CSV table of C-alpha atoms in Angstrom, one decimal:
chain,number,residue,atom,x,y,z
A,1,MET,CA,65.7,58.9,29.8
A,2,SER,CA,62.6,57.5,31.5
A,3,SER,CA,62.8,56.6,35.2
A,4,ARG,CA,62.4,52.9,34.4
A,5,ARG,CA,65.3,53.0,32.0
A,6,LYS,CA,67.4,54.9,34.5
A,7,GLU,CA,66.7,52.4,37.2
A,8,LEU,CA,67.6,49.5,34.9
A,9,TYR,CA,70.8,51.3,33.9
A,10,GLU,CA,71.8,52.0,37.5
A,11,LYS,CA,71.3,48.3,38.4
A,12,LEU,CA,72.9,46.8,35.3
A,13,VAL,CA,76.1,48.9,35.0
A,14,PRO,CA,77.6,47.9,38.4
A,15,GLN,CA,76.9,44.2,37.7
A,16,ILE,CA,78.7,44.4,34.3
A,17,GLN,CA,81.4,46.8,35.4
A,18,ALA,CA,82.8,44.8,38.3
A,19,PRO,CA,83.7,41.6,36.4
A,20,LEU,CA,85.0,43.7,33.5
A,21,MET,CA,87.3,45.7,35.7
A,22,LYS,CA,88.8,42.5,37.2
A,23,LEU,CA,89.4,41.2,33.7
A,24,GLY,CA,90.9,44.5,32.6
A,25,GLU,CA,93.2,44.5,35.6
A,26,LYS,CA,94.5,41.0,34.9
A,27,LEU,CA,95.0,41.9,31.2
A,28,SER,CA,96.9,45.1,32.0
A,29,ARG,CA,99.2,43.2,34.4
A,30,ASN,CA,100.1,40.5,31.8
A,31,LYS,CA,103.7,40.9,30.8
A,32,ILE,CA,103.4,39.5,27.3
A,33,LEU,CA,100.5,41.9,26.5
A,34,GLN,CA,102.6,44.8,27.9
A,35,ILE,CA,105.5,43.9,25.6
A,36,LEU,CA,103.1,43.7,22.6
A,37,ARG,CA,101.6,47.0,23.5
A,38,ASP,CA,105.0,48.7,23.7
A,39,ALA,CA,106.1,47.1,20.5
A,40,PHE,CA,103.0,48.2,18.6
A,41,MET,CA,103.4,51.7,20.0
A,42,LEU,CA,106.9,51.8,18.5
A,43,ALA,CA,105.4,51.3,15.0
A,44,PHE,CA,102.4,53.6,15.6
A,45,PRO,CA,103.8,56.7,13.8
A,46,LEU,CA,104.4,54.6,10.7
A,47,THR,CA,100.9,53.2,10.9
A,48,ILE,CA,99.4,56.7,11.2
A,49,PHE,CA,101.4,57.9,8.2
A,50,GLY,CA,100.4,54.8,6.1
A,51,SER,CA,96.7,55.3,7.1
A,52,ILE,CA,96.7,59.0,6.1
A,53,THR,CA,98.2,58.2,2.7
A,54,LEU,CA,95.7,55.5,2.2
A,55,ILE,CA,92.8,57.8,3.0
A,56,ILE,CA,94.1,60.6,0.8
A,57,ALA,CA,94.7,58.2,-2.1
A,58,ASN,CA,91.2,56.7,-1.8
A,59,PHE,CA,89.2,59.8,-0.9
A,60,PRO,CA,85.6,59.5,-2.1
A,61,PHE,CA,84.8,61.7,-5.1
A,62,LEU,CA,88.4,62.8,-5.5
A,63,ALA,CA,88.3,62.3,-9.2
A,64,GLN,CA,85.4,64.6,-9.5
A,65,ILE,CA,87.1,67.3,-7.4
A,66,ILE,CA,90.6,67.3,-9.0
A,67,GLY,CA,90.0,65.4,-12.2
A,68,GLU,CA,90.5,61.8,-13.4
A,69,SER,CA,94.2,62.1,-14.4
A,70,ALA,CA,95.2,64.0,-11.3
A,71,ALA,CA,93.4,61.5,-9.1
A,72,ALA,CA,95.1,58.6,-10.9
A,73,SER,CA,98.5,60.1,-10.5
A,74,LEU,CA,97.9,60.8,-6.8
A,75,ASN,CA,96.7,57.2,-6.3
A,76,ALA,CA,99.8,55.9,-8.1
A,77,MET,CA,102.0,58.1,-6.0
A,78,LEU,CA,100.4,57.4,-2.6
A,79,GLY,CA,99.3,53.8,-3.0
A,80,PRO,CA,102.8,52.3,-2.7
A,81,ALA,CA,103.6,54.6,0.2
A,82,SER,CA,100.8,53.1,2.2
A,83,THR,CA,101.8,49.5,1.5
A,84,ALA,CA,105.5,50.2,2.2
A,85,THR,CA,104.9,52.0,5.5
A,86,MET,CA,102.6,49.2,6.7
A,87,SER,CA,105.3,46.6,5.7
A,88,ILE,CA,108.0,48.6,7.4
A,89,ALA,CA,105.8,49.0,10.5
A,90,THR,CA,105.7,45.2,10.7
A,91,VAL,CA,109.5,45.1,10.8
A,92,PHE,CA,109.5,47.8,13.5
A,93,THR,CA,107.0,45.8,15.5
A,94,VAL,CA,109.1,42.7,15.3
A,95,LEU,CA,112.2,44.7,16.4
A,96,GLY,CA,110.2,46.2,19.3
A,97,ILE,CA,108.9,42.8,20.4
A,98,GLY,CA,112.5,41.5,20.6
A,99,TYR,CA,113.7,44.6,22.3
A,100,TYR,CA,111.0,44.8,25.0
A,101,PHE,CA,111.0,41.1,25.6
A,102,SER,CA,114.7,41.2,26.2
A,103,CYS,CA,114.3,44.2,28.6
A,104,ASP,CA,111.6,42.2,30.5
A,105,ARG,CA,114.0,39.2,30.8
A,106,LYS,CA,116.8,41.5,31.9
A,107,VAL,CA,119.2,40.6,29.0
A,108,ASP,CA,120.8,42.9,26.5
A,109,PRO,CA,118.0,44.4,24.5
A,110,ILE,CA,120.1,45.0,21.4
A,111,PHE,CA,120.6,41.2,20.9
A,112,GLY,CA,116.9,40.6,21.3
A,113,ALA,CA,116.2,43.3,18.8
A,114,ALA,CA,118.7,41.7,16.4
A,115,ILE,CA,117.5,38.1,16.9
A,116,ALA,CA,113.7,38.8,16.5
A,117,PRO,CA,113.7,39.9,12.9
A,118,ALA,CA,116.2,37.1,12.0
A,119,ALA,CA,113.8,34.5,13.6
A,120,PHE,CA,110.8,36.2,11.9
A,121,ALA,CA,112.5,36.1,8.5
A,122,TRP,CA,113.7,32.5,9.1
A,123,SER,CA,110.1,31.4,9.9
A,124,HIS,CA,109.0,32.8,6.6
A,125,LEU,CA,111.6,30.9,4.6
A,126,TRP,CA,109.7,27.6,5.1
A,127,LYS,CA,106.3,26.7,3.7
A,128,PRO,CA,104.1,24.0,5.2
A,129,SER,CA,103.8,20.8,3.2
A,130,SER,CA,101.8,17.6,3.5
A,131,SER,CA,104.8,15.6,4.5
A,132,SER,CA,106.2,15.7,8.0
A,133,ARG,CA,109.2,17.9,6.9
A,134,PRO,CA,108.8,21.6,5.8
A,135,VAL,CA,109.9,22.5,2.4
A,136,ALA,CA,112.5,25.2,2.0
A,137,LEU,CA,111.6,27.9,-0.5
A,138,SER,CA,114.1,29.1,-3.1
A,139,TRP,CA,115.2,32.7,-2.8
A,140,SER,CA,113.2,33.8,-5.9
A,141,GLU,CA,110.1,32.0,-4.6
A,142,THR,CA,110.5,33.6,-1.2
A,143,PHE,CA,111.1,37.0,-2.7
A,144,TRP,CA,108.2,37.1,-5.2
A,145,THR,CA,105.5,35.1,-3.4
A,146,SER,CA,103.3,36.3,-0.6
A,147,THR,CA,105.5,34.7,1.9
A,148,GLY,CA,108.4,36.9,0.9
A,149,TRP,CA,106.7,40.2,1.9
A,150,VAL,CA,109.1,40.8,4.8
A,151,SER,CA,112.2,40.5,2.6
A,152,LYS,CA,110.5,42.9,0.1
A,153,ALA,CA,109.8,45.4,2.9
A,154,CYS,CA,113.4,45.1,4.1
A,155,LEU,CA,114.9,45.6,0.6
A,156,TRP,CA,112.5,48.2,-0.8
A,157,GLY,CA,111.8,50.0,2.5
């Protein structure tokens, strides 16, 4: 590095670093963000597994290495695994949010972990409408449309 660049770097870094450190400290002390962090860490192993299966199933040039039919069967076998683990990780995250939020509020965490997925599922049973009242979805509509992915993950997980 040239001396001019080094001087500029040594002047600029402390000016940027001080306000960012203050912001980082405030964010790290935020209770809600701590709860979200802990809940996401609960589902982290599932996310890693789903990511690895996704990478293996969509590896570049895999068909040229192992053949078209073997690559297609590997993709058919690992594709649903990735989708399922990501959906189940969502359920684990919701459970974790309820559990850790209850721990923070000093109430029984098991009840928080039980209520959170119920509230999450309940919020997905309604679809927005142009009228002032939400419209309830039928069971089949909830199950087979994109708003029913939580119920699919729970049933097929």
